[in-house]
Short mmCIF file of C-alpha atoms and ligand atoms in Angstrom, two decimals:
data_model
loop_
_atom_site.label_atom_id
_atom_site.label_comp_id
_atom_site.label_asym_id
_atom_site.label_seq_id
_atom_site.Cartn_x
_atom_site.Cartn_y
_atom_site.Cartn_z
CA GLU A 1 -0.48 -0.04 -0.13
CA LYS A 2 3.36 2.27 0.18
CA GLY A 3 4.18 1.05 -3.45
CA GLY A 4 7.71 0.50 -2.22
CA PHE A 5 8.38 3.50 -0.36
CA ASP A 6 9.12 3.22 3.55
CA HIS A 7 6.85 5.52 4.75
CA PHE A 8 4.16 7.23 3.17
CA MET A 9 4.35 11.05 3.79
CA LEU A 10 7.08 9.31 0.68
CA LYS A 11 4.85 8.02 -1.22
CA GLU A 12 3.12 11.73 -0.95
CA ILE A 13 6.22 13.38 -1.74
CA TYR A 14 6.41 11.54 -4.74
CA GLU A 15 3.20 11.24 -6.25
CA GLN A 16 3.43 15.47 -6.13
CA PRO A 17 3.59 15.52 -10.33
CA ARG A 18 0.74 13.28 -10.96
CA SER A 19 -2.09 14.15 -8.13
CA ILE A 20 -1.11 17.96 -9.48
CA LYS A 21 -2.31 16.64 -12.91
CA ASP A 22 -4.83 15.29 -11.36
CA CYS A 23 -5.95 18.39 -10.04
CA MET A 24 -5.87 20.29 -13.70
CA ARG A 25 -7.61 18.03 -16.39
CA GLY A 26 -10.06 19.53 -17.58
CA ARG A 27 -9.71 22.64 -15.98
CA ILE A 28 -7.00 24.33 -18.04
CA TYR A 29 -6.88 25.20 -21.96
CA PRO A 30 -3.47 26.12 -23.16
CA GLU A 31 -3.72 26.67 -26.64
CA GLU A 32 -7.28 28.56 -26.08
CA GLY A 33 -6.21 30.47 -22.88
CA LYS A 34 -8.81 29.39 -20.56
CA VAL A 35 -9.42 28.11 -16.87
CA GLN A 36 -12.82 26.33 -16.28
CA LEU A 37 -13.89 25.38 -12.67
CA GLY A 38 -17.14 23.65 -13.16
CA GLY A 39 -17.61 23.80 -9.19
CA ILE A 40 -17.52 27.66 -9.12
CA LYS A 41 -19.19 28.53 -12.44
CA GLU A 42 -22.37 29.79 -11.52
CA PHE A 43 -20.20 32.52 -9.34
CA ALA A 44 -18.95 33.65 -12.69
CA GLU A 45 -20.57 36.77 -13.13
CA LYS A 46 -20.53 37.18 -9.35
CA LEU A 47 -16.63 37.17 -9.46
CA LYS A 48 -16.89 40.57 -11.93
CA ASN A 49 -17.95 42.54 -9.23
CA ILE A 50 -17.08 41.68 -5.33
CA ASP A 51 -15.10 43.69 -3.14
CA ARG A 52 -13.35 41.29 -1.33
CA ILE A 53 -11.89 37.39 -0.57
CA ILE A 54 -11.17 36.64 2.96
CA ILE A 55 -9.66 32.93 2.48
CA VAL A 56 -10.37 30.70 6.32
CA ALA A 57 -8.36 28.11 7.39
CA CYS A 58 -5.52 25.93 9.65
CA GLY A 59 -1.76 25.26 10.08
CA THR A 60 -0.18 23.95 6.05
CA SER A 61 -4.63 24.88 4.29
CA TRP A 62 -3.87 28.26 5.64
CA HIS A 63 -0.15 28.27 3.97
CA ALA A 64 -1.77 27.11 1.15
CA GLY A 65 -4.05 30.48 1.43
CA LEU A 66 -1.64 32.84 2.09
CA VAL A 67 0.10 31.88 -1.68
CA GLY A 68 -3.44 32.63 -3.17
CA GLU A 69 -3.01 35.73 -1.85
CA TYR A 70 -0.41 36.63 -3.79
CA LEU A 71 -1.82 34.64 -6.45
CA ILE A 72 -5.47 36.53 -6.30
CA GLU A 73 -4.16 40.41 -5.46
CA GLU A 74 -1.37 39.70 -8.46
CA TYR A 75 -3.28 38.62 -11.39
CA ALA A 76 -7.35 39.91 -10.39
CA ARG A 77 -6.12 42.25 -8.42
CA ILE A 78 -8.88 41.19 -5.98
CA PRO A 79 -8.34 42.57 -2.27
CA VAL A 80 -7.43 39.29 -0.30
CA GLU A 81 -7.73 38.49 3.75
CA VAL A 82 -5.49 35.74 4.98
CA GLU A 83 -7.60 34.28 8.38
CA TYR A 84 -6.61 31.93 11.06
CA ALA A 85 -10.03 30.54 11.37
CA SER A 86 -9.86 30.02 14.40
CA GLU A 87 -9.04 33.17 15.33
CA PHE A 88 -11.98 34.36 12.24
CA ARG A 89 -14.53 32.65 13.83
CA TYR A 90 -14.33 34.44 17.76
CA ARG A 91 -13.56 38.25 16.90
CA ASN A 92 -16.78 39.18 15.99
CA PRO A 93 -15.07 40.02 12.45
CA ILE A 94 -17.45 42.81 9.71
CA ILE A 95 -18.87 40.22 5.94
CA THR A 96 -21.61 41.25 3.84
CA GLU A 97 -23.03 39.80 1.19
CA LYS A 98 -21.00 41.00 -1.46
CA ASP A 99 -17.45 38.48 0.71
CA VAL A 100 -16.34 35.39 -0.84
CA VAL A 101 -14.76 33.48 1.94
CA ILE A 102 -12.53 30.65 -0.36
CA ALA A 103 -11.92 27.43 3.69
CA ILE A 104 -9.36 25.53 2.40
CA SER A 105 -9.03 22.16 4.07
CA GLN A 106 -7.30 18.59 3.12
CA SER A 107 -9.96 16.77 5.33
CA GLY A 108 -12.90 19.22 4.76
CA GLU A 109 -13.50 18.05 8.73
CA THR A 110 -11.82 20.83 10.95
CA ALA A 111 -13.98 22.03 13.39
CA ASP A 112 -12.95 25.47 13.46
CA THR A 113 -12.93 26.05 9.96
CA MET A 114 -16.06 24.46 9.75
CA ALA A 115 -17.87 27.06 12.75
CA ALA A 116 -16.21 29.88 10.53
CA ILE A 117 -18.14 28.61 7.65
CA GLU A 118 -21.38 28.58 9.58
CA MET A 119 -20.77 32.21 10.67
CA ALA A 120 -20.28 33.66 7.63
CA LYS A 121 -22.54 31.89 6.71
CA GLU A 122 -25.11 33.72 7.80
CA ARG A 123 -23.63 36.94 7.52
CA GLY A 124 -25.08 36.75 4.38
CA ALA A 125 -21.53 35.91 2.50
CA THR A 126 -21.22 33.59 -0.90
CA ILE A 127 -18.64 30.65 0.83
CA PHE A 128 -16.48 28.43 -1.87
CA GLY A 129 -14.85 25.27 -0.30
CA ILE A 130 -11.30 23.95 -1.77
CA CYS A 131 -11.15 20.53 -0.45
CA ASN A 132 -9.25 17.24 -0.96
CA VAL A 133 -11.95 14.88 0.45
CA ALA A 134 -15.22 14.69 -2.15
CA GLY A 135 -18.81 14.16 0.71
CA ALA A 136 -16.79 16.14 3.34
CA SER A 137 -18.35 18.26 6.48
CA ILE A 138 -16.83 21.75 4.88
CA PRO A 139 -18.02 20.53 0.29
CA ARG A 140 -21.26 19.59 2.71
CA LEU A 141 -21.91 23.42 4.25
CA THR A 142 -19.99 25.69 1.62
CA HIS A 143 -22.28 27.24 -1.90
CA ALA A 144 -19.52 26.04 -4.54
CA GLY A 145 -16.59 24.49 -4.52
CA VAL A 146 -13.76 23.20 -6.71
CA TYR A 147 -11.75 20.00 -5.34
CA THR A 148 -8.10 19.60 -5.38
CA HIS A 149 -8.39 15.76 -6.20
CA ALA A 150 -5.51 15.03 -4.86
CA GLY A 151 -5.84 11.41 -3.66
CA PRO A 152 -6.57 10.27 0.10
CA GLU A 153 -3.57 11.97 1.89
CA ILE A 154 -2.57 9.20 4.56
CA GLY A 155 0.86 11.32 5.86
CA VAL A 156 -0.28 13.62 9.04
CA ALA A 157 2.18 16.13 7.45
CA SER A 158 0.54 17.25 4.34
CA THR A 159 2.82 17.61 1.58
CA LYS A 160 0.42 16.63 -1.37
CA ALA A 161 -2.93 18.22 -0.59
CA PHE A 162 -0.40 21.57 0.04
CA THR A 163 0.80 21.53 -3.53
CA ALA A 164 -3.11 20.66 -5.27
CA GLN A 165 -4.60 23.92 -2.84
CA VAL A 166 -2.15 25.93 -4.01
CA THR A 167 -2.91 24.05 -7.86
CA VAL A 168 -6.36 24.73 -7.32
CA LEU A 169 -5.42 28.61 -5.82
CA THR A 170 -3.44 29.68 -9.34
CA LEU A 171 -6.36 28.26 -11.58
CA MET A 172 -8.82 30.53 -9.08
CA ALA A 173 -6.43 33.69 -9.24
CA PHE A 174 -6.11 33.14 -12.86
CA TYR A 175 -9.80 31.95 -13.54
CA MET A 176 -10.94 35.15 -11.74
CA ALA A 177 -8.83 38.08 -13.50
CA GLN A 178 -9.91 36.42 -16.74
CA GLN A 179 -13.84 36.78 -15.74
CA LYS A 180 -12.67 40.29 -14.37
CA GLY A 181 -10.45 41.67 -17.56
CA THR A 182 -7.71 41.92 -15.71
CA ILE A 183 -5.77 39.35 -18.09
CA THR A 184 -5.19 39.27 -21.29
CA THR A 185 -5.62 36.50 -23.60
CA SER A 186 -1.63 35.76 -24.91
CA LYS A 187 -0.62 36.70 -20.88
CA LEU A 188 -3.15 33.63 -19.86
CA ILE A 189 -1.70 31.13 -23.31
CA GLU A 190 1.73 31.23 -21.70
CA LEU A 191 1.09 30.99 -17.49
CA LEU A 192 -1.23 27.84 -19.14
CA THR A 193 1.45 27.14 -20.79
CA GLU A 194 4.29 26.80 -18.51
CA LEU A 195 1.28 25.68 -15.56
CA ASP A 196 0.79 23.17 -17.92
CA HIS A 197 4.39 21.75 -17.79
CA ILE A 198 4.82 22.50 -14.06
CA PRO A 199 4.25 18.09 -13.12
CA GLU A 200 7.40 17.55 -15.06
CA LYS A 201 9.50 20.25 -13.68
CA ILE A 202 8.80 18.96 -9.98
CA GLN A 203 9.79 15.96 -11.15
CA VAL A 204 13.28 17.15 -11.70
CA ALA A 205 12.82 18.48 -8.54
CA LEU A 206 12.62 15.06 -6.94
CA ALA A 207 15.88 13.86 -8.60
CA SER A 208 17.80 16.09 -6.15
CA ASN A 209 16.87 13.53 -2.91
CA ASP A 210 20.12 12.62 -2.32
CA LEU A 211 21.80 15.55 -2.68
CA ILE A 212 19.12 16.86 -0.10
CA LYS A 213 19.25 13.23 2.27
CA GLU A 214 23.33 14.65 2.83
CA VAL A 215 22.34 18.01 3.89
CA ALA A 216 19.83 16.77 6.67
CA GLU A 217 22.85 14.34 7.37
CA LYS A 218 24.80 17.91 8.19
CA ILE A 219 22.15 19.35 9.84
CA LYS A 220 19.52 16.21 11.46
CA ASP A 221 21.34 17.29 15.15
CA SER A 222 20.01 20.53 15.06
CA THR A 223 17.26 22.34 18.27
CA ASN A 224 16.59 25.08 15.73
CA CYS A 225 15.76 25.91 11.72
CA LEU A 226 14.71 28.36 10.20
CA PHE A 227 13.60 28.88 7.26
CA LEU A 228 13.18 32.86 4.99
CA GLY A 229 12.00 33.82 2.07
CA ARG A 230 10.68 36.16 0.59
CA GLY A 231 7.30 37.59 -1.74
CA SER A 232 5.29 34.09 -1.76
CA GLY A 233 9.22 32.66 -0.84
CA PHE A 234 7.46 33.59 2.63
CA PRO A 235 4.76 30.62 2.91
CA VAL A 236 6.89 28.59 1.62
CA ALA A 237 9.50 29.29 4.03
CA LEU A 238 6.45 29.29 6.95
CA GLU A 239 5.50 25.24 5.28
CA GLY A 240 9.09 24.51 5.22
CA ALA A 241 9.18 25.50 9.21
CA LEU A 242 6.05 23.26 10.23
CA LYS A 243 6.11 20.59 8.44
CA LEU A 244 10.13 20.08 9.77
CA LYS A 245 8.68 20.79 13.86
CA GLU A 246 5.28 18.27 13.00
CA ILE A 247 7.51 15.61 12.10
CA SER A 248 11.46 15.51 13.06
CA TYR A 249 10.38 17.95 16.85
CA ILE A 250 13.65 20.35 15.68
CA HIS A 251 11.92 23.89 16.61
CA ALA A 252 12.02 25.81 13.12
CA GLU A 253 10.18 29.24 12.46
CA GLY A 254 9.03 30.78 9.03
CA TYR A 255 10.82 34.60 8.83
CA PRO A 256 10.27 36.90 5.96
CA ALA A 257 13.63 36.95 5.41
CA ALA A 258 13.08 41.14 5.83
CA GLU A 259 12.25 40.27 8.82
CA MET A 260 15.06 38.37 10.09
CA LYS A 261 17.17 41.66 11.17
CA HIS A 262 14.10 42.32 13.33
CA GLY A 263 14.70 39.75 16.17
CA PRO A 264 15.34 36.20 14.78
CA ILE A 265 19.14 37.79 13.99
CA ALA A 266 20.08 37.49 17.34
CA LEU A 267 19.10 33.63 17.11
CA ILE A 268 22.45 33.64 14.98
CA ASP A 269 25.66 31.57 16.05
CA GLU A 270 27.39 28.51 13.19
CA GLU A 271 25.21 26.37 15.07
CA MET A 272 22.09 27.60 12.78
CA PRO A 273 20.85 26.21 9.84
CA VAL A 274 19.12 29.11 7.56
CA VAL A 275 16.78 27.34 5.57
CA PHE A 276 17.02 30.62 2.47
CA ILE A 277 13.98 30.23 -0.63
CA ALA A 278 16.09 32.11 -2.69
CA THR A 279 15.64 30.86 -6.60
CA GLN A 280 15.85 34.27 -9.18
CA ASN A 281 12.61 36.37 -9.29
CA SER A 282 11.44 39.35 -8.31
CA SER A 283 13.60 39.43 -4.96
CA TYR A 284 16.74 37.31 -5.96
CA GLU A 285 18.71 40.61 -4.96
CA LYS A 286 17.51 41.64 -1.60
CA VAL A 287 17.18 38.25 -0.33
CA ILE A 288 21.02 37.94 -1.08
CA SER A 289 21.67 40.67 1.30
CA ASN A 290 20.10 38.59 3.45
CA ILE A 291 21.96 35.44 3.01
CA GLN A 292 25.14 37.77 3.53
CA GLU A 293 23.64 39.49 6.75
CA VAL A 294 23.75 35.54 8.85
CA LYS A 295 27.07 33.99 6.72
CA ALA A 296 28.62 37.45 8.52
CA ARG A 297 26.61 35.36 11.01
CA LYS A 298 28.45 32.26 11.05
CA GLY A 299 25.18 31.04 10.51
CA LYS A 300 24.93 27.49 8.19
CA VAL A 301 23.10 28.22 4.77
CA ILE A 302 20.80 26.02 2.98
CA ALA A 303 19.87 27.26 -0.55
CA ILE A 304 16.79 26.76 -2.52
CA VAL A 305 18.34 27.79 -5.68
CA THR A 306 16.99 28.28 -9.22
CA GLN A 307 19.02 25.49 -12.17
CA GLY A 308 22.23 26.91 -12.72
CA ASP A 309 22.31 29.03 -10.10
CA THR A 310 25.77 30.94 -9.01
CA GLU A 311 25.89 34.01 -7.49
CA VAL A 312 24.35 31.65 -3.78
CA LYS A 313 26.45 29.20 -4.49
CA LYS A 314 29.00 31.61 -3.78
CA MET A 315 27.69 32.49 -0.25
CA ALA A 316 25.71 29.32 0.80
CA ASP A 317 26.97 26.24 2.39
CA TYR A 318 24.54 24.10 0.86
CA CYS A 319 22.40 24.31 -2.34
CA ILE A 320 19.59 22.70 -4.22
CA GLU A 321 18.31 23.19 -7.61
CA ILE A 322 14.87 23.98 -8.31
CA PRO A 323 14.10 24.39 -11.83
CA ASP A 324 13.36 27.86 -13.35
CA ALA A 325 9.71 28.76 -13.52
CA ASN A 326 8.08 32.32 -13.61
CA GLU A 327 7.39 33.87 -10.49
CA ALA A 328 3.39 32.62 -9.97
CA PHE A 329 4.44 28.65 -9.57
CA LEU A 330 7.61 28.75 -8.24
CA PRO A 331 5.91 28.14 -4.24
CA LEU A 332 5.01 24.24 -6.24
CA LEU A 333 8.39 24.25 -7.36
CA ALA A 334 10.04 25.39 -3.72
CA THR A 335 8.14 23.36 -1.60
CA ILE A 336 9.13 19.97 -3.16
CA PRO A 337 12.99 19.70 -1.64
CA LEU A 338 11.57 20.89 2.06
CA GLN A 339 9.40 18.27 1.77
CA LEU A 340 11.84 16.36 1.64
CA LEU A 341 14.68 17.65 3.64
CA SER A 342 12.01 17.73 6.63
CA TYR A 343 11.26 14.16 5.55
CA HIS A 344 14.96 12.78 5.88
CA ILE A 345 15.63 14.57 9.20
CA ALA A 346 13.22 12.66 11.32
CA VAL A 347 13.96 9.72 9.83
CA MET A 348 17.31 10.05 10.64
CA ARG A 349 16.10 10.79 14.08
CA GLY A 350 13.36 7.71 14.23
CA CYS A 351 10.63 9.37 13.57
CA ASN A 352 7.61 8.86 13.08
CA VAL A 353 6.95 10.31 10.05
CA ASP A 354 3.65 9.56 8.92
CA GLN A 355 2.29 9.98 13.03
CA PRO A 356 4.40 12.21 14.43
CA ARG A 357 3.37 12.27 18.53
CA ASN A 358 0.10 14.68 19.68
CA LEU A 359 -1.14 14.91 15.97
CA ALA A 360 -4.55 13.76 14.18
CA LYS A 361 -4.99 14.27 10.77
CA SER A 362 -8.23 15.54 10.85
CA VAL A 363 -8.83 17.84 14.14
CA THR A 364 -12.32 17.69 14.35
CA VAL A 365 -12.26 19.41 17.81
CA GLU A 366 -11.76 23.54 18.17
O1 M6R H 428 -8.28 18.82 6.92
P1 M6R H 428 -6.97 20.14 6.74
O2 M6R H 428 -6.16 20.34 6.24
O3 M6R H 428 -8.78 21.93 7.62
O4 M6R H 428 -6.13 20.30 7.73
C1 M6R H 428 -5.63 21.92 8.62
C2 M6R H 428 -4.87 21.32 9.45
O5 M6R H 428 -4.74 20.97 10.26
C3 M6R H 428 -3.24 21.46 9.03
O6 M6R H 428 -2.58 21.76 7.04
C4 M6R H 428 -1.80 20.50 9.78
O7 M6R H 428 -1.06 21.72 9.81
C5 M6R H 428 -1.11 19.27 8.54
N1 M6R H 428 -0.54 18.72 9.89
C6 M6R H 428 0.19 19.72 8.65
O8 M6R H 428 1.41 19.20 8.00
#
């Protein structure tokens, strides 16, 4: 049942080229520059005039929501707020009939996310769901939704469900942009053509597994670890830190790289591994100066870089390459090496990777 892999988590990491393909099937038409999302099509008109989107979720799904915020604001130019469901439900938020709430949940059973949906619904908002488990409670509570089609996820640490959520949010961002006319057909042709090939690029990212294992060996005995990124690399950093915490029990924190000098920099010494999302995109130069700041304090730098990078290689202790891609697709690719890194560290530390202590696959109590 683990398909020859030692753990479900590893099997699910390796399934991502296929799960992302399944998630896009029948939804993207690269030659025409068109996105079709049957699940939300009856709201196509409404999407032209919404003032705001609120994304509610917990844990990894909340990280996917942060990626969604970048993409929806960038392409559809609709303001987005991303909220922890547990906070949102208890703070009397301002919600109107003009709001669209997107609830993201792998299991579709998370208690806080369900309560947030119920509250927003009572106040008249339109609720979309992004779920993996068909027929779960959340899809039944929402007005419309898009399934992630990642297939059953057994490992408690979410991997393929996360990249499928990000894929759906990418499709939603493009769909909304298409409805609102904030994107041209030629741009959509270009983006969808590239998105269509992301599964192959994920395959390439997975091929760094042996190198990632070597890096894991070097940092497995650390007690702390920082993950830093900018732009959409920031939620990737948060997700990398959460993965490491939950399965290896190493204390890890994700931060926007520029925030480092506002506090966490005090933690850096030769014992502190710092994982950077340092791919060649709009924040590349800025991230390089953040890497220099860490090196100046003798921190150990592990960098996720674009294939063929030379600049970061001069500074970082270890570099893990991912294929070049449009910035919109960076989270899908940069997440892969971080999943593998956490996995190998946890295995080396003798942890129960698929069922970490104190955690359950779905959190049905608040
Ligand atoms: O099923 P959900 O997506 O609603 O679950 C939300 C979180 O409990 C979940 O993402 C959790 O953070 C995972 N263990 C992360 O790997």
